[in-house]
Structures are given as structure tokens and as C-alpha cells.
XYZ file of N, CA and C in Angstrom:
663
model
N -120.411 -82.947 225.704
C -119.432 -83.654 226.622
C -117.982 -83.561 226.075
N -117.906 -83.332 224.770
C -116.563 -83.404 224.181
C -115.596 -82.410 224.713
N -116.068 -81.354 225.282
C -115.231 -80.236 225.783
C -114.987 -80.369 227.345
N -115.436 -81.436 227.908
C -115.394 -81.598 229.321
C -114.496 -82.723 229.825
N -114.272 -82.723 231.109
C -113.400 -83.763 231.703
C -114.206 -84.815 232.451
N -113.766 -85.984 232.429
C -114.460 -87.109 233.159
C -113.570 -87.927 234.015
N -114.118 -88.477 235.059
C -113.260 -89.396 235.884
C -113.934 -90.807 235.766
N -113.110 -91.797 235.528
C -113.594 -93.184 235.357
C -113.116 -93.889 236.658
N -114.163 -94.582 237.282
C -113.834 -95.402 238.413
C -113.209 -96.722 237.787
N -112.009 -96.972 238.035
C -111.199 -97.918 237.230
C -110.587 -98.990 238.005
N -110.795 -100.238 237.607
C -110.193 -101.415 238.266
C -109.230 -102.198 237.341
N -109.268 -101.895 236.021
C -108.440 -102.633 235.096
C -109.163 -103.899 234.629
N -110.452 -104.074 234.952
C -111.181 -105.198 234.507
C -111.897 -104.922 233.152
N -112.625 -105.892 232.657
C -113.244 -105.744 231.372
C -114.247 -104.542 231.359
N -115.101 -104.482 232.363
C -116.141 -103.464 232.354
C -115.576 -102.069 232.509
N -114.672 -101.844 233.409
C -114.172 -100.454 233.636
C -113.278 -100.062 232.466
N -112.599 -101.059 231.872
C -111.697 -100.712 230.651
C -112.549 -100.306 229.495
N -113.688 -101.107 229.243
C -114.612 -100.669 228.254
C -115.164 -99.292 228.470
N -115.461 -98.976 229.692
C -115.949 -97.636 230.104
C -114.858 -96.562 229.845
N -113.602 -96.958 230.086
C -112.531 -96.019 229.779
C -112.424 -95.669 228.369
N -112.516 -96.696 227.474
C -112.529 -96.460 225.993
C -113.744 -95.525 225.640
N -114.854 -95.829 226.241
C -116.048 -95.050 225.975
C -115.836 -93.570 226.416
N -115.204 -93.403 227.540
C -114.926 -92.070 228.054
C -113.946 -91.275 227.137
N -112.929 -91.962 226.775
C -111.933 -91.388 225.849
C -112.598 -90.866 224.552
N -113.571 -91.622 224.067
C -114.263 -91.211 222.801
C -115.197 -90.053 223.051
N -115.731 -89.887 224.255
C -116.768 -88.944 224.496
C -116.448 -87.676 225.311
N -115.162 -87.661 225.807
C -114.744 -86.574 226.591
C -113.451 -85.978 226.127
N -113.171 -84.722 226.399
C -111.971 -84.078 225.959
C -110.800 -84.600 226.777
N -110.959 -84.761 228.131
C -109.906 -85.225 228.984
C -110.502 -86.294 229.976
N -109.731 -87.323 230.238
C -110.211 -88.362 231.032
C -109.134 -88.678 232.159
N -109.605 -88.832 233.339
C -108.757 -89.257 234.468
C -109.333 -90.589 235.031
N -108.482 -91.352 235.571
C -108.962 -92.606 236.249
C -108.655 -92.557 237.782
N -109.506 -93.203 238.560
C -109.275 -93.377 239.900
C -109.459 -94.840 240.343
N -108.485 -95.365 240.966
C -108.522 -96.734 241.369
C -108.442 -96.824 242.898
N -109.046 -97.862 243.444
C -109.108 -98.003 244.925
C -108.368 -99.240 245.398
N -107.545 -98.958 246.414
C -106.905 -100.073 247.150
C -107.750 -100.335 248.392
N -108.534 -101.491 248.310
C -109.399 -101.729 249.424
C -109.018 -103.076 250.078
N -107.707 -103.362 249.958
C -107.225 -104.662 250.527
C -107.645 -105.849 249.753
N -107.898 -105.694 248.442
C -108.331 -106.856 247.623
C -107.153 -107.894 247.625
N -107.597 -109.135 247.455
C -106.635 -110.288 247.465
C -105.575 -110.098 246.443
N -105.986 -109.580 245.239
C -105.010 -109.594 244.150
C -104.680 -108.118 243.792
N -103.605 -107.599 244.375
C -103.125 -106.303 244.071
C -102.685 -106.169 242.615
N -102.533 -107.295 241.942
C -102.201 -107.270 240.557
C -103.154 -106.476 239.758
N -104.440 -106.382 240.149
C -105.429 -105.603 239.411
C -105.070 -104.146 239.422
N -104.463 -103.646 240.584
C -104.057 -102.239 240.613
C -102.981 -101.963 239.623
N -101.971 -102.862 239.558
C -100.876 -102.730 238.576
C -101.398 -102.833 237.187
N -102.419 -103.779 236.964
C -102.960 -103.962 235.676
C -103.688 -102.596 235.253
N -104.432 -101.987 236.203
C -105.076 -100.707 235.922
C -104.108 -99.663 235.613
N -102.928 -99.636 236.340
C -101.933 -98.613 236.099
C -101.362 -98.795 234.710
N -101.014 -99.992 234.384
C -100.421 -100.192 233.012
C -101.438 -99.752 231.852
N -102.660 -100.057 231.999
C -103.680 -99.660 231.009
C -103.810 -98.141 230.928
N -103.878 -97.523 232.079
C -104.003 -96.049 232.013
C -102.692 -95.419 231.358
N -101.540 -95.950 231.734
C -100.382 -95.447 231.085
C -100.371 -95.652 229.563
N -100.806 -96.865 229.119
C -100.818 -97.153 227.687
C -101.778 -96.278 226.941
N -102.907 -95.946 227.652
C -103.947 -95.138 226.945
C -103.711 -93.695 227.181
N -102.696 -93.285 227.919
C -102.384 -91.869 228.048
C -103.306 -91.072 228.990
N -103.908 -91.763 229.970
C -104.757 -91.029 230.824
C -104.171 -91.037 232.300
N -104.558 -90.017 233.110
C -104.028 -89.931 234.420
C -104.524 -91.071 235.333
N -103.765 -91.412 236.354
C -104.057 -92.628 237.160
C -103.848 -92.176 238.622
N -104.868 -92.404 239.456
C -104.831 -92.049 240.818
C -105.326 -93.264 241.709
N -104.558 -93.644 242.727
C -104.933 -94.663 243.648
C -105.359 -94.094 244.985
N -106.445 -94.433 245.442
C -106.926 -93.962 246.776
C -106.913 -95.169 247.764
N -106.489 -94.912 248.942
C -106.423 -95.977 249.996
C -107.762 -96.025 250.692
N -108.452 -97.258 250.414
C -109.702 -97.543 250.959
C -109.659 -98.828 251.805
N -108.514 -99.142 252.399
C -108.363 -100.337 253.083
C -109.178 -100.502 254.357
N -109.721 -99.303 254.801
C -110.658 -99.328 255.892
C -111.742 -100.380 255.698
N -112.223 -100.467 254.471
C -113.260 -101.432 254.139
C -112.935 -102.842 254.603
N -111.707 -103.220 254.368
C -111.176 -104.568 254.806
C -111.212 -104.721 256.298
N -111.191 -103.707 257.085
C -111.209 -103.724 258.480
C -112.648 -103.915 259.054
N -113.572 -103.692 258.150
C -115.024 -103.640 258.609
C -115.842 -104.785 258.246
N -115.486 -105.433 257.073
C -116.304 -106.561 256.587
C -115.468 -107.682 256.053
N -115.995 -108.852 256.097
C -115.313 -110.065 255.628
C -116.017 -110.541 254.373
N -115.165 -110.649 253.289
C -115.755 -111.084 252.087
C -114.638 -111.809 251.236
N -114.996 -112.493 250.159
C -114.047 -113.345 249.420
C -113.081 -112.462 248.606
N -113.356 -111.155 248.375
C -112.528 -110.381 247.575
C -111.290 -109.842 248.408
N -111.436 -109.802 249.767
C -110.437 -109.300 250.585
C -109.841 -110.310 251.465
N -110.490 -111.520 251.536
C -109.901 -112.533 252.482
C -109.667 -113.883 251.702
N -108.394 -114.351 251.885
C -108.046 -115.606 251.239
C -108.681 -116.773 251.818
N -109.138 -116.674 253.046
C -109.775 -117.841 253.743
C -111.216 -117.954 253.527
N -111.789 -117.051 252.651
C -113.243 -117.153 252.384
C -113.388 -117.638 250.896
N -114.106 -118.620 250.715
C -114.314 -119.258 249.394
C -115.222 -118.332 248.490
N -114.896 -118.320 247.250
C -115.728 -117.595 246.296
C -116.947 -118.442 245.994
N -118.143 -118.005 246.406
C -119.307 -118.767 246.199
C -120.432 -117.786 245.679
N -121.350 -118.378 244.986
C -122.504 -117.580 244.438
C -123.738 -118.469 244.410
N -124.286 -118.607 245.623
C -125.492 -119.459 245.716
C -126.766 -118.697 245.242
N -127.667 -119.357 244.514
C -128.893 -118.723 244.080
C -129.729 -118.157 245.157
N -130.144 -116.956 245.064
C -131.006 -116.396 246.068
C -130.295 -115.732 247.215
N -128.931 -115.785 247.144
C -128.062 -115.228 248.247
C -127.112 -114.241 247.623
N -126.591 -113.266 248.423
C -125.503 -112.434 247.950
C -124.216 -113.214 247.760
N -123.562 -113.041 246.671
C -122.301 -113.801 246.484
C -121.328 -113.401 247.585
N -120.432 -114.338 247.878
C -119.406 -114.103 248.957
C -118.469 -113.001 248.542
N -118.482 -112.569 247.229
C -117.583 -111.570 246.726
C -118.118 -110.180 246.938
N -119.359 -110.086 247.506
C -120.008 -108.758 247.637
C -119.253 -108.019 248.842
N -118.791 -106.802 248.571
C -118.152 -105.946 249.471
C -119.094 -104.875 249.887
N -119.764 -104.969 251.166
C -120.749 -103.986 251.511
C -120.266 -102.521 251.390
N -121.125 -101.711 250.737
C -120.817 -100.312 250.680
C -119.751 -99.893 249.629
N -119.185 -100.869 248.913
C -118.049 -100.545 248.070
C -118.339 -99.497 246.992
N -119.396 -99.650 246.237
C -119.682 -98.700 245.153
C -120.126 -97.388 245.696
N -120.764 -97.420 246.834
C -121.190 -96.220 247.485
C -120.034 -95.405 247.855
N -119.100 -96.008 248.595
C -117.913 -95.362 248.963
C -117.014 -94.916 247.843
N -116.801 -95.791 246.835
C -115.902 -95.535 245.709
C -116.442 -94.265 244.937
N -117.743 -94.279 244.680
C -118.309 -93.182 243.847
C -118.280 -91.824 244.696
N -118.487 -91.983 245.992
C -118.442 -90.730 246.853
C -117.010 -90.162 246.804
N -116.033 -91.014 246.993
C -114.645 -90.499 246.987
C -114.234 -90.031 245.550
N -114.791 -90.796 244.560
C -114.479 -90.345 243.132
C -115.057 -88.960 242.907
N -116.176 -88.664 243.541
C -116.841 -87.342 243.372
C -115.936 -86.229 243.949
N -115.373 -86.540 245.130
C -114.496 -85.592 245.790
C -113.272 -85.356 244.957
N -112.671 -86.384 244.340
C -111.515 -86.328 243.516
C -111.876 -85.500 242.241
N -113.067 -85.832 241.680
C -113.486 -85.137 240.430
C -113.686 -83.672 240.680
N -114.228 -83.333 241.822
C -114.340 -81.967 242.195
C -112.977 -81.235 242.335
N -112.058 -81.930 242.861
C -110.758 -81.343 243.036
C -109.980 -81.115 241.746
N -110.273 -81.879 240.725
C -109.662 -81.638 239.441
C -110.505 -80.987 238.391
N -111.640 -80.454 238.805
C -112.518 -79.752 237.938
C -113.336 -80.515 237.045
N -113.833 -81.675 237.434
C -114.723 -82.516 236.673
C -116.083 -82.742 237.362
N -117.073 -82.782 236.482
C -118.398 -83.059 237.141
C -118.991 -84.399 236.581
N -118.254 -85.122 235.742
C -118.683 -86.322 235.139
C -117.952 -87.561 235.730
N -118.743 -88.534 236.309
C -118.266 -89.705 236.897
C -118.713 -90.907 236.020
N -117.841 -91.838 235.748
C -118.214 -93.017 234.892
C -117.904 -94.257 235.616
N -118.907 -95.151 235.731
C -118.639 -96.468 236.381
C -119.263 -97.568 235.573
N -118.743 -98.735 235.665
C -119.075 -99.882 234.884
C -120.105 -100.768 235.414
N -120.987 -100.297 236.379
C -121.927 -101.161 236.922
C -123.014 -101.515 235.920
N -123.624 -102.702 236.147
C -124.683 -103.175 235.243
C -125.772 -103.855 236.035
N -127.042 -103.497 235.808
C -128.170 -104.164 236.399
C -128.546 -105.466 235.642
N -128.059 -105.552 234.475
C -128.340 -106.811 233.609
C -127.445 -107.992 234.086
N -126.230 -107.742 234.328
C -125.298 -108.780 234.780
C -124.687 -108.311 236.131
N -125.570 -108.120 237.109
C -125.066 -107.516 238.401
C -124.730 -108.474 239.451
N -124.860 -109.772 239.221
C -124.473 -110.844 240.085
C -125.126 -110.672 241.512
N -126.264 -110.044 241.510
C -126.978 -109.825 242.741
C -126.462 -108.713 243.660
N -125.467 -107.954 243.181
C -124.925 -106.838 243.977
C -125.972 -105.741 244.018
N -126.450 -105.326 245.216
C -127.466 -104.205 245.231
C -126.946 -102.877 244.760
N -125.595 -102.668 244.914
C -125.083 -101.391 244.607
C -124.641 -101.176 243.144
N -125.200 -102.229 242.276
C -124.945 -102.028 240.853
C -126.255 -101.690 240.122
N -127.329 -101.495 240.965
C -128.668 -101.268 240.366
C -128.759 -99.733 239.915
N -129.609 -99.581 238.942
C -129.887 -98.234 238.417
C -130.519 -97.328 239.456
N -131.395 -97.855 240.323
C -132.066 -97.063 241.332
C -131.012 -96.491 242.361
N -130.028 -97.378 242.672
C -128.967 -96.955 243.619
C -128.144 -95.849 242.961
N -127.765 -95.978 241.779
C -126.938 -94.957 241.100
C -127.731 -93.633 240.972
N -128.915 -93.687 240.576
C -129.701 -92.466 240.504
C -129.908 -91.802 241.929
N -130.124 -92.551 242.870
C -130.251 -91.994 244.282
C -128.953 -91.415 244.793
N -127.819 -92.104 244.486
C -126.569 -91.551 244.950
C -126.190 -90.275 244.152
N -126.560 -90.254 242.907
C -126.295 -89.006 242.105
C -126.935 -87.855 242.722
N -128.215 -88.041 243.134
C -128.896 -86.923 243.817
C -128.213 -86.524 245.155
N -127.877 -87.590 245.918
C -127.230 -87.371 247.201
C -125.970 -86.644 247.091
N -125.086 -87.033 246.174
C -123.797 -86.319 245.916
C -124.034 -84.876 245.583
N -124.976 -84.640 244.693
C -125.273 -83.223 244.333
C -125.648 -82.393 245.513
N -126.509 -82.906 246.285
C -126.991 -82.221 247.518
C -125.930 -82.078 248.536
N -125.125 -83.133 248.730
C -124.089 -83.133 249.762
C -122.967 -82.135 249.425
N -122.646 -82.056 248.165
C -121.488 -81.170 247.726
C -121.911 -79.901 246.975
N -123.224 -79.739 246.904
C -123.725 -78.558 246.122
C -123.096 -78.442 244.769
N -123.067 -79.517 244.004
C -122.579 -79.622 242.679
C -123.621 -80.218 241.760
N -123.230 -80.314 240.521
C -124.138 -80.899 239.514
C -123.378 -82.048 238.816
N -122.970 -83.140 239.637
C -122.379 -84.309 239.074
C -123.345 -85.032 238.133
N -122.742 -85.736 237.241
C -123.537 -86.690 236.448
C -122.750 -88.039 236.426
N -123.502 -89.011 236.917
C -122.934 -90.316 236.975
C -123.325 -91.098 235.682
N -122.423 -91.448 234.848
C -122.621 -92.184 233.579
C -122.394 -93.594 233.804
N -123.376 -94.384 233.348
C -123.299 -95.863 233.416
C -123.514 -96.562 232.053
N -122.557 -96.534 231.238
C -122.739 -96.989 229.852
C -123.026 -98.463 229.727
N -122.854 -99.203 230.780
C -123.095 -100.654 230.694
C -124.348 -101.099 231.462
N -125.125 -100.083 231.955
C -126.200 -100.446 232.834
C -127.121 -101.437 232.356
N -127.563 -101.385 231.084
C -128.517 -102.290 230.534
C -127.935 -103.299 229.536
N -126.621 -103.524 229.633
C -125.937 -104.472 228.728
C -125.637 -105.717 229.510
N -125.784 -106.908 228.853
C -125.187 -108.125 229.414
C -123.764 -108.225 228.952
N -123.047 -109.290 229.344
C -121.690 -109.406 228.997
C -121.387 -109.531 227.440
N -122.286 -110.198 226.760
C -122.194 -110.248 225.321
C -122.304 -108.807 224.712
N -123.192 -107.984 225.260
C -123.313 -106.628 224.782
C -122.144 -105.775 225.077
N -121.502 -106.027 226.214
C -120.306 -105.304 226.664
C -119.208 -105.623 225.698
N -119.070 -106.875 225.260
C -118.031 -107.180 224.304
C -118.267 -106.485 222.924
N -119.590 -106.439 222.600
C -119.992 -105.792 221.326
C -119.579 -104.234 221.408
N -119.874 -103.667 222.617
C -119.571 -102.245 222.758
C -118.035 -102.091 222.586
N -117.255 -102.900 223.205
C -115.814 -102.792 223.130
C -115.374 -102.950 221.643
N -116.010 -103.774 220.926
C -115.737 -104.009 219.543
C -116.022 -102.734 218.762
N -117.136 -102.111 218.981
C -117.551 -100.886 218.299
C -116.555 -99.721 218.574
N -115.954 -99.832 219.764
C -114.905 -98.840 220.177
C -113.477 -99.200 219.704
N -113.382 -100.227 218.897
C -112.098 -100.713 218.344
C -111.177 -101.119 219.474
N -111.779 -101.791 220.584
C -111.027 -102.105 221.678
C -111.217 -103.520 222.208
N -111.813 -104.342 221.320
C -112.052 -105.795 221.789
C -110.900 -106.521 222.040
N -109.919 -106.491 221.193
C -108.599 -107.230 221.385
C -107.906 -106.699 222.662
N -107.848 -105.387 222.774
C -107.219 -104.789 224.000
C -107.821 -105.280 225.207
N -109.123 -105.207 225.273
C -109.919 -105.548 226.522
C -109.684 -107.119 226.771
N -109.778 -107.911 225.675
C -109.641 -109.318 225.840
C -108.244 -109.771 226.389
N -107.193 -109.042 225.965
C -105.833 -109.512 226.223
C -105.203 -108.823 227.435
N -105.684 -107.564 227.779
C -104.905 -106.754 228.731
C -105.665 -106.463 230.060
N -106.874 -106.940 230.181
C -107.662 -106.651 231.395
C -107.587 -107.840 232.352
N -107.957 -107.558 233.595
C -107.951 -108.630 234.632
C -109.289 -108.578 235.367
N -110.060 -109.577 235.162
C -111.416 -109.779 235.787
C -111.444 -110.905 236.715
N -110.557 -111.876 236.552
C -110.577 -113.145 237.304
C -110.460 -112.959 238.807
N -111.296 -113.598 239.570
C -111.170 -113.566 241.088
C -109.979 -114.209 241.586
N -109.329 -115.015 240.737
C -108.061 -115.593 241.180
C -106.860 -114.881 240.668
N -107.045 -113.699 240.185
C -105.934 -112.768 239.836
C -105.166 -113.090 238.532
N -105.841 -113.862 237.637
C -105.218 -114.254 236.344
C -105.654 -113.351 235.232
N -104.848 -112.644 234.555
C -105.346 -111.731 233.442
C -105.906 -112.374 232.254
N -106.433 -111.573 231.305
C -107.012 -112.108 230.041
C -108.116 -113.079 230.298
N -108.120 -114.238 229.776
C -109.214 -115.160 229.942
C -109.314 -115.733 231.358
N -108.375 -115.460 232.171
C -108.412 -115.914 233.612
C -108.335 -117.368 233.879
N -108.807 -117.746 234.989
C -108.783 -119.180 235.418
C -109.809 -119.964 234.682
N -110.875 -119.338 234.211
C -111.955 -119.993 233.445
C -112.971 -120.740 234.387
N -112.735 -120.638 235.684
C -113.644 -121.400 236.683
C -114.352 -120.534 237.597
N -113.798 -119.411 237.957
C -114.531 -118.575 238.926
C -115.749 -117.863 238.290
N -116.705 -117.413 239.074
C -117.902 -116.744 238.528
C -117.618 -115.589 237.620
N -116.634 -114.808 237.890
C -116.305 -113.669 237.002
C -115.795 -114.175 235.629
N -114.978 -115.156 235.670
C -114.366 -115.678 234.420
C -115.511 -116.336 233.535
N -116.372 -117.106 234.212
C -117.459 -117.751 233.479
C -118.342 -116.712 232.862
N -118.736 -115.699 233.590
C -119.595 -114.653 233.030
C -118.882 -113.924 231.838
N -117.654 -113.632 231.976
C -116.895 -112.923 231.007
C -116.742 -113.789 229.763
N -116.271 -115.025 229.952
C -115.990 -115.931 228.773
C -117.246 -116.383 227.987
N -118.280 -116.640 228.808
C -119.532 -117.056 228.194
C -120.099 -115.813 227.372
N -120.003 -114.700 227.890
C -120.392 -113.456 227.129
C -119.589 -113.297 225.856
N -118.355 -113.523 225.897
C -117.586 -113.359 224.677
C -117.965 -114.502 223.725
N -118.173 -115.657 224.141
C -118.593 -116.702 223.218
C -119.844 -116.412 222.488
N -120.865 -115.845 223.318
C -122.142 -115.449 222.687
C -121.967 -114.311 221.644
N -121.104 -113.415 221.981
C -120.888 -112.267 221.060
C -120.243 -112.792 219.762
N -119.183 -113.681 219.925
C -118.537 -114.152 218.762
C -119.457 -114.991 217.904
N -120.320 -115.758 218.439
C -121.332 -116.487 217.689
C -122.301 -115.606 216.989
N -122.722 -114.570 217.588
C -123.624 -113.564 217.025
C -122.949 -112.849 215.872
N -121.704 -112.469 216.038
C -120.893 -111.788 215.023
C -120.689 -112.716 213.833
N -120.307 -113.990 214.072
C -120.093 -114.874 212.986
C -121.339 -115.072 212.163
N -122.496 -115.053 212.810
C -123.830 -115.284 212.230
C -124.231 -114.131 211.386
N -123.479 -112.962 211.551
C -123.817 -111.810 210.746
C -124.810 -110.914 211.421
N -125.106 -111.158 212.657
C -126.107 -110.333 213.414
C -125.538 -108.972 213.851
N -124.110 -108.931 213.815
C -123.474 -107.709 214.189
C -122.625 -107.175 213.058
N -122.773 -105.920 212.745
C -122.126 -105.347 211.492
C -120.685 -104.936 211.931
């Protein structure tokens, strides 16, 4: 893979930024693609742009605001509360998002001569989102290859990692401080440790606390 080019589906959050560092380590050339889907906090697009610039990788924004015209969810509507009731899809679920994002990322990858797609989805900490599951990614990979007559490879470095493990991976990539300080995961649009109250912040910060405890106990080299 060292001699090939990869495209990272990039939001500027913890997971996709960790994937970006992973891609930079494993590929000769890395490009990022970010999606404007009418999200409440356009600050995440600017955050992604700044990170891409700082790390010296290309940055592309695609207009996917059509999604906002078709579905109502807490990530694109200020009047919908962020909720995560047990046994139900979170109100932050955007139907078809990863399906569409990866499909358009594949078109972009093909245009710039890349067959590798990297996404930060995880089945371990997937918050109930069906389009973060391994079976979906594998299925879509086959579909993209058939639809475009290509041999794309979708890489999911975080698929079997919980948030503590993701922090550990960023640490092994010498990127923990960068990810901690410069990414935006918060549903309320606050960078770094965020608001501390939304589901995304709780998942992120609890994972960091678990990793720090494990590291201090000497369980991590």
C-alpha cells in the first residue's frame, strides 16, 4: 500500500482524523473528501479543512445537501433534540449517509486514480447506526466494484475498536495530543473535549479516560 494513493472520508472528528493519520502512515499519497450535508455545525467542515492543511493532504468538499431535503434528524435540524433512547435509532442518525458518502467518495477516488477508501466507522461503538456495521461495508464494497467495474478496497481501521482503543491507536501513531486538541466531535459544535454532555462527547471523553487509566496502570507500552 505504501506506493498507492488513498482517499479518507473526512469530517475533522476524532475517528476520521485518527484514520487520516493511519492513512498517512500506510499510503504514499492521501486525499481527503468532506461532505456538506446541511449539518448544523458547519464549523466541522472548517475544522476538517484546517487539519488537512496542517497535515499537508488535499481537501475536497462535496455538496450533499440533498440529504437535508429528504430526511429530518438532529444533525441537520436545530429544532430536533439530540436523543439516544435504548433500543431505538438515535435522533442523530442520517439515513443513507454512509452509503451515499462512500459511493461519492468512490467516484472521486476513481477520478484521482485511487482505489483505496478509508472510513472511520466502528461496529464496536456504532451508536446503533446500521451503516457503521461490517456487513454493510463489505456489501457496499462488492456493490461499488460491480457498479463501477473497479477493484476498490474499503479500509475500516476502527471497525473492531471501542473509543478507548481508538485513543490508543492515535497514541501509537504519535497523534493523541493532536486528535485531542484539534478535532471536533461534539454535536453542539464545540471542538476538543466539547460540551461534555452530548452522546458524542460522553463516548469520546469516557473512552479517553479509560485509555489514560489503562496507560497509567502500565497496560499500554
